[in-house]
Coordinates of C-alpha atoms and ligand atoms in Angstrom, one line a residue:
X1 CA 106.5 68.6 76.9
X2 CA 108.1 69.4 73.5
X3 CA 109.7 66.0 73.7
X4 CA 106.3 64.6 73.8
X5 CA 105.3 66.6 70.7
X6 CA 108.4 65.5 68.9
X7 CA 107.7 61.9 69.8
X8 CA 104.3 62.3 68.3
X9 CA 105.9 63.9 65.2
X10 CA 108.4 61.1 65.0
X11 CA 105.6 58.7 64.7
X12 CA 103.8 60.7 62.1
X13 CA 106.5 62.2 59.9
X14 CA 109.9 61.9 61.7
X15 CA 111.2 64.7 63.9
X16 CA 114.8 65.0 62.8
X17 CA 115.7 62.2 65.2
X18 CA 118.6 62.6 67.6
X19 CA 122.2 61.8 67.1
X20 CA 122.1 59.9 63.8
X21 CA 119.9 61.8 61.4
X22 CA 120.4 60.4 57.9
X23 CA 119.9 63.6 56.0
X24 CA 123.2 64.6 54.3
X25 CA 122.0 68.1 54.0
X26 CA 122.1 68.3 57.8
X27 CA 125.3 70.2 58.8
X28 CA 124.9 69.5 62.5
X29 CA 124.8 65.8 63.0
X30 CA 128.3 64.3 62.6
X31 CA 128.6 61.1 60.6
X32 CA 127.8 58.3 62.9
X33 CA 131.2 56.9 63.9
X34 CA 131.7 53.4 62.6
X35 CA 131.1 51.3 65.7
X36 CA 132.5 47.8 65.9
X37 CA 130.7 46.9 69.1
X38 CA 127.0 47.7 69.5
X39 CA 127.2 48.3 73.2
X40 CA 130.7 49.4 74.0
X41 CA 132.4 49.5 77.4
X42 CA 133.5 53.0 78.3
X43 CA 136.9 53.6 76.7
X44 CA 139.7 55.8 78.1
X45 CA 138.1 58.9 76.5
X46 CA 134.9 58.2 78.3
X47 CA 136.6 57.7 81.6
X48 CA 138.4 61.1 81.3
X49 CA 135.3 62.9 80.1
X50 CA 133.1 61.2 82.7
X51 CA 135.3 62.5 85.4
X52 CA 135.2 66.0 84.0
X53 CA 131.4 65.9 83.6
X54 CA 131.1 64.9 87.2
X55 CA 133.5 67.7 88.3
X56 CA 131.4 70.2 86.2
X57 CA 128.3 69.0 88.0
X58 CA 126.3 68.5 84.8
X59 CA 122.9 66.9 85.0
X60 CA 122.4 66.3 81.2
X61 CA 119.1 68.3 81.3
X62 CA 119.5 72.0 80.8
X63 CA 115.8 72.5 81.5
X64 CA 116.0 70.6 84.8
X65 CA 113.6 71.8 87.5
X66 CA 111.8 74.4 85.4
X67 CA 108.2 75.0 84.8
X68 CA 107.9 76.1 81.2
X69 CA 104.8 76.4 79.0
X70 CA 104.1 74.1 76.1
X71 CA 103.7 75.6 72.6
X72 CA 100.2 74.0 72.4
X73 CA 99.0 76.0 75.5
X74 CA 96.7 78.9 74.8
X75 CA 99.0 81.7 75.9
X76 CA 102.0 80.7 73.8
X77 CA 99.6 80.3 70.8
X78 CA 98.5 83.9 71.2
X79 CA 102.1 84.9 71.8
X80 CA 103.1 83.2 68.5
X81 CA 100.6 85.4 66.6
X82 CA 101.9 88.5 68.3
X83 CA 105.5 87.6 67.8
X84 CA 104.9 87.3 64.0
X85 CA 102.8 90.4 63.8
X86 CA 103.9 93.7 62.1
X87 CA 101.0 95.3 63.9
X88 CA 103.5 95.8 66.9
X89 CA 105.8 97.7 64.6
X90 CA 105.2 101.4 64.7
X91 CA 105.0 101.7 60.9
X92 CA 103.8 98.1 60.4
X93 CA 107.1 97.0 58.9
X94 CA 108.8 95.1 61.7
X95 CA 107.9 92.3 64.0
X96 CA 109.7 90.4 66.8
X97 CA 110.3 87.6 64.3
X98 CA 112.1 90.0 61.9
X99 CA 115.2 89.3 64.0
X100 CA 114.3 86.1 65.8
X101 CA 113.0 83.5 63.4
X102 CA 112.9 79.8 64.6
X103 CA 114.2 78.6 61.3
X104 CA 117.2 81.0 61.7
X105 CA 118.2 79.6 65.0
X106 CA 116.0 82.0 66.9
X107 CA 118.0 84.9 65.6
X108 CA 118.5 86.4 62.1
X109 CA 121.8 84.9 61.0
X110 CA 123.1 88.4 60.3
X111 CA 126.0 90.2 61.8
X112 CA 123.9 93.1 62.8
X113 CA 120.1 93.2 62.5
X114 CA 118.0 95.2 60.1
X115 CA 114.7 96.2 61.7
X116 CA 112.6 98.9 60.3
X117 CA 112.8 100.2 56.8
X118 CA 113.8 96.9 55.2
X119 CA 113.5 96.9 51.4
X120 CA 111.4 93.8 51.8
X121 CA 110.1 93.6 55.4
X122 CA 109.2 89.9 55.0
X123 CA 112.7 88.8 53.8
X124 CA 114.6 87.6 56.8
X125 CA 118.2 86.5 57.2
X126 CA 121.0 87.1 54.7
X127 CA 119.8 89.5 52.0
X128 CA 117.6 91.6 54.4
X129 CA 118.7 95.2 53.8
X130 CA 117.4 98.7 54.1
X131 CA 117.9 101.4 51.5
X132 CA 121.5 102.4 52.4
X133 CA 122.5 98.7 53.0
X134 CA 124.0 99.6 56.4
X135 CA 122.4 97.9 59.4
X136 CA 121.3 100.3 62.1
X137 CA 120.9 98.1 65.2
X138 CA 124.0 98.3 67.4
X139 CA 124.3 94.7 68.6
X140 CA 123.9 91.2 67.2
X141 CA 120.6 89.6 67.7
X142 CA 120.9 86.7 70.2
X143 CA 118.7 83.6 69.9
X144 CA 115.4 83.5 71.7
X145 CA 115.7 79.7 72.1
X146 CA 115.8 78.7 75.7
X147 CA 115.1 82.2 76.9
X148 CA 113.1 80.6 79.8
X149 CA 116.4 79.2 81.1
X150 CA 118.1 82.5 82.0
X151 CA 117.9 83.4 85.7
X152 CA 120.1 86.4 85.9
X153 CA 119.5 88.9 83.1
X154 CA 118.6 89.4 79.5
X155 CA 120.5 91.3 76.7
X156 CA 124.2 91.2 76.1
X157 CA 124.6 93.6 79.1
X158 CA 121.8 92.2 81.3
X159 CA 120.0 95.5 81.4
X160 CA 116.9 93.5 82.1
X161 CA 118.0 91.9 85.3
X162 CA 116.7 89.9 88.2
X163 CA 117.5 91.3 91.6
X164 CA 117.6 87.9 93.4
X165 CA 118.8 85.8 90.4
X166 CA 117.1 82.8 92.0
X167 CA 118.0 79.5 90.4
X168 CA 115.4 77.9 88.0
X169 CA 113.1 81.0 88.4
X170 CA 113.6 82.9 85.1
X171 CA 113.4 86.1 87.2
X172 CA 109.9 85.3 88.5
X173 CA 110.7 85.4 92.2
X174 CA 112.2 88.8 92.9
X175 CA 112.0 92.3 91.4
X176 CA 113.3 93.1 87.9
X177 CA 115.3 96.1 86.8
X178 CA 114.7 97.3 83.2
X179 CA 116.0 100.2 81.1
X180 CA 112.9 102.1 82.1
X181 CA 114.4 102.7 85.5
X182 CA 117.9 103.6 86.7
X183 CA 120.4 100.9 87.5
X184 CA 119.8 99.3 90.9
X185 CA 116.0 100.1 90.9
X186 CA 113.1 97.8 90.4
X187 CA 110.7 98.4 87.5
X188 CA 107.2 98.2 89.0
X189 CA 105.8 97.4 85.5
X190 CA 108.4 94.7 84.6
X191 CA 105.8 91.9 84.7
X192 CA 106.2 88.3 86.0
X193 CA 109.5 87.2 84.6
X194 CA 112.6 88.2 82.6
X195 CA 111.2 87.5 79.1
X196 CA 108.0 89.5 79.9
X197 CA 110.1 92.4 81.1
X198 CA 112.3 92.2 78.0
X199 CA 109.3 92.1 75.6
X200 CA 108.4 95.7 76.6
X201 CA 111.5 97.2 74.9
X202 CA 111.9 96.2 71.2
X203 CA 108.7 98.1 70.3
X204 CA 110.2 101.3 71.8
X205 CA 113.4 101.1 69.7
X206 CA 113.3 103.3 66.6
X207 CA 115.7 101.0 64.7
X208 CA 114.1 97.8 65.7
X209 CA 110.4 98.3 65.5
X210 CA 109.2 101.8 66.2
X211 CA 110.5 104.0 63.4
X212 CA 109.3 107.5 64.0
X213 CA 106.0 106.4 65.3
X214 CA 104.9 108.7 68.3
X215 CA 108.5 110.0 68.3
X216 CA 109.2 112.0 71.4
X217 CA 106.4 110.3 73.4
X218 CA 107.2 108.1 76.4
X219 CA 107.7 104.4 76.3
X220 CA 104.5 104.0 78.3
X221 CA 102.5 106.1 75.9
X222 CA 103.8 104.2 72.9
X223 CA 103.0 100.8 74.5
X224 CA 99.5 102.0 75.4
X225 CA 98.9 103.1 71.9
X226 CA 100.1 99.8 70.4
X227 CA 97.8 97.9 72.8
X228 CA 94.9 100.1 71.7
X229 CA 95.8 99.4 68.1
X230 CA 95.7 95.7 68.7
X231 CA 92.5 96.1 70.8
X232 CA 90.8 98.4 68.4
X233 CA 89.9 101.0 71.0
X234 CA 90.7 104.6 71.9
X235 CA 93.6 106.2 70.1
X236 CA 94.4 103.0 68.2
X237 CA 90.9 102.3 66.9
X238 CA 90.7 101.5 63.2
X239 CA 94.5 101.3 62.6
X240 CA 94.1 97.7 61.5
X241 CA 92.0 96.8 58.4
X242 CA 90.7 93.6 59.9
X243 CA 90.8 92.9 63.6
X244 CA 89.8 89.7 65.4
X245 CA 92.4 90.0 68.3
X246 CA 89.7 90.3 71.0
X247 CA 88.5 86.7 70.4
X248 CA 92.1 85.5 70.5
X249 CA 92.8 87.3 73.8
X250 CA 89.6 86.1 75.3
X251 CA 90.4 82.5 74.3
X252 CA 94.0 82.7 75.5
X253 CA 93.1 84.3 78.8
X254 CA 89.9 82.3 79.3
X255 CA 88.1 85.6 79.9
X256 CA 85.0 87.4 78.5
X257 CA 86.4 90.8 79.5
X258 CA 86.4 93.7 76.9
X259 CA 89.3 94.8 74.8
X260 CA 90.3 97.7 77.1
X261 CA 90.6 95.3 80.0
X262 CA 92.2 92.4 78.2
X263 CA 94.3 93.8 75.5
X264 CA 96.8 95.7 77.5
X265 CA 100.5 95.9 76.8
X266 CA 101.2 93.9 80.0
X267 CA 99.1 91.0 78.5
X268 CA 100.8 91.4 75.1
X269 CA 104.2 91.1 76.8
X270 CA 103.1 88.2 78.9
X271 CA 101.9 86.3 75.8
X272 CA 105.1 87.1 73.9
X273 CA 107.1 85.8 76.9
X274 CA 105.1 82.6 77.1
X275 CA 105.6 81.9 73.4
X276 CA 109.3 82.4 73.8
X277 CA 109.5 80.4 77.0
X278 CA 108.0 77.5 75.2
X279 CA 111.0 77.4 72.8
X280 CA 113.0 74.8 74.8
X281 CA 115.6 73.2 72.6
X282 CA 117.9 71.4 75.0
X283 CA 118.0 67.8 73.5
X284 CA 121.3 67.3 71.8
X285 CA 124.0 64.6 71.4
X286 CA 126.1 65.8 74.3
X287 CA 123.1 65.8 76.7
X288 CA 122.4 62.2 75.6
X289 CA 126.0 61.4 76.3
X290 CA 125.8 62.8 79.8
X291 CA 122.7 60.8 80.2
X292 CA 124.7 57.6 79.5
X293 CA 124.6 57.0 75.8
X294 CA 128.3 56.7 75.1
X295 CA 127.7 56.4 71.4
X296 CA 126.0 59.8 71.1
X297 CA 129.4 61.5 70.5
X298 CA 132.1 60.8 68.0
X299 CA 135.6 60.3 69.3
X300 CA 136.6 63.7 68.0
X301 CA 133.7 65.3 69.9
X302 CA 134.8 63.5 73.1
X303 CA 138.3 64.8 72.6
X304 CA 136.9 68.3 72.1
X305 CA 134.7 68.0 75.2
X306 CA 137.7 67.0 77.3
X307 CA 139.6 70.1 76.0
X308 CA 136.6 72.3 76.7
X309 CA 136.3 71.2 80.3
X310 CA 140.0 70.9 81.2
X311 CA 141.7 73.9 82.6
X312 CA 144.5 75.5 80.8
X313 CA 146.9 74.1 83.4
X314 CA 145.6 70.6 82.5
X315 CA 146.3 71.3 78.9
X316 CA 142.7 72.2 78.0
X317 CA 140.9 75.4 76.9
X318 CA 139.5 76.6 80.2
X319 CA 136.2 77.2 78.5
X320 CA 134.1 76.0 81.4
X321 CA 135.6 78.8 83.6
X322 CA 132.7 80.9 82.1
X323 CA 130.7 78.6 79.9
X324 CA 129.7 76.5 82.9
X325 CA 126.8 74.2 83.8
X326 CA 124.3 72.4 81.5
X327 CA 123.6 75.7 79.6
X328 CA 127.2 76.6 79.2
X329 CA 127.0 80.0 80.8
X330 CA 127.8 81.5 84.2
X331 CA 125.3 84.3 83.3
X332 CA 128.1 86.8 84.3
X333 CA 129.9 89.4 82.2
X334 CA 133.5 89.2 81.0
X335 CA 135.8 90.9 78.6
X336 CA 136.9 88.7 75.7
X337 CA 137.7 91.5 73.3
X338 CA 135.9 90.2 70.2
X339 CA 136.1 92.8 67.4
X340 CA 134.1 95.9 68.1
X341 CA 132.2 96.8 65.0
X342 CA 129.0 98.5 64.1
X343 CA 127.4 101.6 65.7
X344 CA 127.7 99.9 69.2
X345 CA 126.3 101.1 72.4
X346 CA 129.0 103.5 73.4
X347 CA 127.1 106.7 73.2
X348 CA 128.1 108.0 69.8
X349 CA 131.7 106.7 69.7
X350 CA 131.1 103.5 67.6
X351 CA 132.4 101.8 70.7
X352 CA 130.4 99.4 72.9
X353 CA 130.9 99.9 76.6
X354 CA 129.0 96.6 77.4
X355 CA 128.0 96.1 81.0
X356 CA 129.7 99.3 82.2
X357 CA 127.1 101.3 80.3
X358 CA 124.5 99.9 82.7
X359 CA 126.4 99.8 86.0
X360 CA 128.5 102.9 85.5
X361 CA 131.5 101.0 86.7
X362 CA 134.5 101.4 84.4
X363 CA 135.9 98.1 85.6
X364 CA 133.1 96.5 83.6
X365 CA 133.9 98.3 80.4
X366 CA 133.7 95.8 77.4
X367 CA 132.2 93.1 79.6
X368 CA 129.4 91.1 77.9
X369 CA 127.2 88.4 79.2
X370 CA 128.6 84.9 78.6
X371 CA 126.4 83.4 75.9
X372 CA 124.9 80.0 76.3
X373 CA 126.5 77.6 73.8
X374 CA 123.3 75.5 73.3
X375 CA 122.4 75.4 69.6
X376 CA 125.6 77.2 68.8
X377 CA 125.8 75.6 65.3
X378 CA 122.6 77.5 64.2
X379 CA 123.3 80.9 65.8
X380 CA 126.1 82.3 63.7
X381 CA 127.5 85.0 63.4
X382 CA 129.0 85.2 66.9
X383 CA 129.6 87.7 69.7
X384 CA 127.8 90.8 70.7
X385 CA 128.6 92.5 67.4
X386 CA 128.4 89.4 65.2
X387 CA 131.9 89.9 64.0
X388 CA 133.0 86.3 63.7
X389 CA 131.1 84.2 61.1
X390 CA 132.6 80.8 62.1
X391 CA 133.3 78.9 65.2
X392 CA 136.8 78.3 63.9
X393 CA 137.4 82.1 64.1
X394 CA 136.0 82.1 67.7
X395 CA 138.5 79.4 68.6
X396 CA 141.4 81.2 67.0
X397 CA 140.4 84.3 69.0
X398 CA 140.6 82.4 72.2
X399 CA 144.0 81.1 71.2
X400 CA 145.3 84.5 70.6
X401 CA 142.9 87.5 70.8
X402 CA 145.5 90.0 69.7
X403 CA 146.4 88.1 66.5
X404 CA 142.9 87.1 65.6
X405 CA 141.5 90.6 65.9
X406 CA 144.5 92.0 63.9
X407 CA 143.8 89.4 61.2
X408 CA 140.2 90.4 61.3
X409 CA 141.0 94.0 60.5
X410 CA 143.8 93.2 58.1
X411 CA 141.3 91.2 56.1
X412 CA 139.1 94.3 55.8
X413 CA 137.1 94.4 59.1
X414 CA 133.4 94.6 58.4
X415 CA 134.0 94.7 54.7
X416 CA 134.9 91.0 54.7
X417 CA 131.6 90.0 56.2
X418 CA 128.9 88.7 53.9
X419 CA 126.4 91.2 55.2
X420 CA 128.6 94.1 54.1
X421 CA 129.3 92.9 50.6
X422 CA 128.4 95.7 48.2
X423 CA 128.2 98.4 50.9
X424 CA 129.5 101.5 49.2
X425 CA 132.6 103.0 50.9
X426 CA 132.6 100.1 53.3
X427 CA 136.2 100.8 54.5
X428 CA 135.2 104.1 56.0
X429 CA 132.0 102.9 57.8
X430 CA 133.4 102.5 61.3
X431 CA 136.7 104.2 61.4
X432 CA 137.2 103.7 65.1
X433 CA 136.5 100.0 65.2
X434 CA 140.1 98.8 65.3
X435 CA 141.1 101.4 67.9
X436 CA 138.0 100.5 70.0
X437 CA 138.9 96.8 69.8
X438 CA 142.5 97.7 70.9
X439 CA 141.0 99.3 74.0
X440 CA 139.1 96.1 74.8
X441 CA 142.3 94.1 74.3
X442 CA 144.0 96.4 76.7
X443 CA 141.3 96.0 79.2
X444 CA 141.7 92.2 78.9
X445 CA 145.4 92.5 79.4
X446 CA 145.0 94.6 82.5
X447 CA 142.6 92.1 84.0
X448 CA 144.9 89.3 83.3
X449 CA 147.9 91.1 84.8
X450 CA 145.9 91.8 88.0
X451 CA 144.7 88.2 88.1
X452 CA 141.0 89.2 87.6
X453 CA 140.4 87.4 84.3
X454 CA 139.1 83.9 84.0
X455 CA 140.3 83.9 80.4
X456 CA 143.7 82.3 80.2
X457 CA 145.7 81.7 76.9
X458 CA 144.9 78.1 76.1
X459 CA 147.5 77.4 73.4
X460 CA 145.4 75.1 71.3
X461 CA 146.8 73.6 68.1
X462 CA 144.7 73.4 64.9
X463 CA 143.6 69.8 65.6
X464 CA 142.5 70.7 69.1
X465 CA 140.5 73.7 67.9
X466 CA 138.8 71.5 65.4
X467 CA 138.0 69.0 68.1
X468 CA 136.4 71.7 70.3
X469 CA 134.4 73.0 67.3
X470 CA 133.2 69.4 66.7
X471 CA 132.2 69.2 70.4
X472 CA 130.4 72.6 70.2
X473 CA 128.3 71.3 67.3
X474 CA 127.1 68.4 69.5
X475 CA 125.3 71.0 71.7
X476 CA 122.8 71.7 69.0
X477 CA 119.3 70.2 69.2
X478 CA 118.4 68.4 65.9
X479 CA 114.9 70.0 66.1
X480 CA 116.5 73.4 65.3
X481 CA 117.5 72.3 61.8
X482 CA 114.3 70.4 61.1
X483 CA 111.5 72.6 59.7
X484 CA 108.8 70.1 60.5
X485 CA 109.9 69.9 64.1
X486 CA 109.9 73.7 64.3
X487 CA 106.5 74.0 62.7
X488 CA 104.6 74.4 66.0
X489 CA 106.4 77.7 66.6
X490 CA 105.7 79.1 63.1
X491 CA 102.2 80.2 62.2
X492 CA 100.6 78.9 59.0
X493 CA 100.0 81.6 56.4
X494 CA 96.7 83.1 57.5
X495 CA 96.7 82.4 61.2
X496 CA 96.8 86.0 62.5
X497 CA 93.6 87.8 63.3
X498 CA 94.6 90.8 61.2
X499 CA 96.4 91.5 57.8
X500 CA 99.9 92.0 59.3
X501 CA 101.3 88.6 59.8
X502 CA 104.9 88.4 58.7
X503 CA 105.2 85.3 56.5
X504 CA 109.0 85.1 56.2
X505 CA 110.9 84.3 53.0
X506 CA 114.6 83.9 52.4
X507 CA 116.6 85.8 49.8
X508 CA 115.6 83.3 47.2
X509 CA 112.0 83.9 47.9
X510 CA 111.4 80.5 49.6
X511 CA 109.3 80.3 52.7
X512 CA 111.2 80.0 55.9
Ligands
HEC1 C1 115.6 94.6 64.6 C2 115.9 93.4 65.3 C3 115.1 93.0 66.5 C4 113.7 93.0 66.7 C5 112.6 93.4 65.7 C6 113.5 92.4 67.9 N1 114.7 92.0 68.5 FE1 115.0 91.0 70.2 N2 116.9 91.4 70.1 C7 117.6 92.1 69.1 C8 118.9 92.4 69.5 C9 119.9 93.2 68.7 C10 119.0 92.0 70.9 C11 120.3 92.2 71.8 C12 120.3 93.7 72.2 C13 121.3 94.0 73.3 O1 121.7 93.0 74.0 O2 121.6 95.1 73.5 C14 117.8 91.4 71.2 C15 117.5 90.7 72.4 C16 116.4 90.0 72.7 C17 116.2 89.1 73.8 C18 117.2 88.8 74.9 C19 117.9 87.5 74.6 C20 119.0 87.2 75.5 O3 119.6 86.1 75.4 O4 119.3 88.0 76.4 C21 114.9 88.6 73.7 C22 114.2 87.7 74.6 C23 114.3 89.3 72.6 N3 115.2 90.1 71.9 C24 112.9 89.1 72.2 C25 112.3 90.0 71.3 C26 110.9 90.2 71.2 C27 109.9 89.6 72.1 C28 110.7 91.1 70.2 C29 109.4 91.8 69.8 C30 108.7 92.5 70.8 C31 112.0 91.4 69.6 N4 113.0 90.7 70.4 C32 112.2 92.2 68.5 C33 117.0 92.3 67.9 C34 115.7 92.4 67.7
HEC2 C1 136.4 84.6 80.7 C2 135.1 84.0 80.4 C3 135.1 83.1 79.1 C4 136.0 82.0 78.8 C5 137.1 81.5 79.6 C6 135.5 81.5 77.5 N1 134.4 82.3 77.1 FE1 133.5 82.0 75.3 N2 132.5 83.8 75.6 C7 132.5 84.5 76.8 C8 131.9 85.8 76.6 C9 131.7 86.9 77.6 C10 131.4 85.8 75.2 C11 130.7 86.9 74.5 C12 131.7 87.9 74.1 C13 131.1 89.1 73.2 O1 130.0 89.0 72.9 O2 131.8 90.0 73.0 C14 131.8 84.5 74.7 C15 131.5 84.0 73.4 C16 131.7 82.7 73.0 C17 131.2 82.2 71.8 C18 130.2 82.9 70.8 C19 128.8 82.6 71.3 C20 127.7 83.4 70.7 O3 126.6 82.9 70.8 O4 128.0 84.4 70.1 C21 131.7 80.9 71.7 C22 131.4 79.9 70.6 C23 132.5 80.7 72.8 N3 132.5 81.8 73.6 C24 133.2 79.5 73.0 C25 134.2 79.4 74.0 C26 135.2 78.4 74.0 C27 135.3 77.2 73.1 C28 136.1 78.7 75.1 C29 137.3 78.0 75.5 C30 138.4 77.9 74.5 C31 135.5 79.9 75.7 N4 134.4 80.3 75.0 C32 136.1 80.5 76.8 C33 133.2 84.2 77.9 C34 134.2 83.2 78.0

């Protein structure tokens, strides 16, 4: 569906193209390899890689067998306006897009997000700060691209989780657990799929969107109030200066019902979900290669792909042990022991217990959901705490987690990260970070000793790491670095039916 849109754009203005974009500002697309033969026979690299691709069972279409909405559909259009609306922020200063902008890879390009209280609420990405310069949100903001492709759970710890995890269903077939209910229970209000269930939560987080608005009241009461604000009824009446949302909802839901009936939080969450589910960015050079275009990858990328898919015994990186399938994730949780920085979700210890915090099972301490690697070139920084700013650091970590984390702390821990430049007394911000990371490393060592870890030491040299990085970059959809191609997911300046649309700018004041 989006492909169709892009095709249309290609005809009109050019859609970034695939594989060989000519723009030299484009950091993603590798220089097209000089190619002596226009239609080459498969070389030895192609034969090895082809065998590995078959073994990995890849289809070349990460969105295979899914029914996902088109951004031109009415519900995603409504969802777009809500996603960009500060009216869903308790104090009108934060929107979903504050941490998930399409032009920032569907995230915020920060180590840790800054939600409410930003000095300039409309400034997104590097330079977004609140008054003490210290980000308050405990985990790195993951991309919302391809969120319609998860079947198991959302969040780094899958605390929004499908019971049945049915393939291709995005959580729509069986019950869903959310943080509103205890682990193992179904949330009767979760809605039709994982993204709809997830969309009920950012508005309830004081750091992300809520501030102190209705502090102490239940999540349900808060959501009802926000719906009433958007719908201009009951307790929320008159909270917006201008309000034309009813017409938008009536159009999107093809209904003439009144605001109380139509503008409920369930319907807000549904529209937000449909908007996000329309963000399918799965066309990339590697997928083209899997589909038979042997020229779509450079030789270096082919070498990197081979290393990625080969097991450690075969001399590779063993990456596909966890980053498996067309989306490069098993949707399971593992300990990798990336540096533990920031306030974390460890109940006041600056630690982050990961999956164990949900399941209560200490064996899952420091386990995080395997990220998809699609569009990885535009979603830095990396990991649940955003500690690594480059893919090279990630690869060095896989090579030797103990050394790389030690280097990270020797180089100043968070203080070396661009987001923490100029933070006063930075060295003393998270005094337990190194010790907490050490605990995660110990957990990894225990699991390795007992044979429970899929993470083997790959022993990659510098060239091999660079090859893998080159391969990883080929997993990025050219549309994600092309503002024109992204335009359908970004509202024009005055599209919202009230005064609170977030029109994002970068630190230099340029429109995103
Ligand atoms: C202040 C920043 C911030 C704001 C505002 C925000 N998010 Fe997020 N979002 C995050 C962070 C951080 C996570 C990961 C949290 C975790 O895993 O514990 C996340 C996770 C998600 C995920 C899960 C992605 C995945 O791969 O599992 C989705 C979907 C999402 N957010 C959508 C939304 C929507 C919809 C809104 C608005 C209602 C929103 N976010 C507002 C920071 C933010
Ligand atoms: C044991 C399972 C496992 C193996 C093997 C594995 N990974 Fe990962 N990978 C993960 C998990 C889990 C995370 C998230 C860790 C965190 O957030 O703390 C991750 C994170 C990443 C990230 C950062 C993604 C992001 O969006 O933040 C990259 C890049 C990555 N892995 C690449 C690789 C490469 C390349 C290899 C092979 C050398 C590899 N992984 C091997 C499980 C694995």
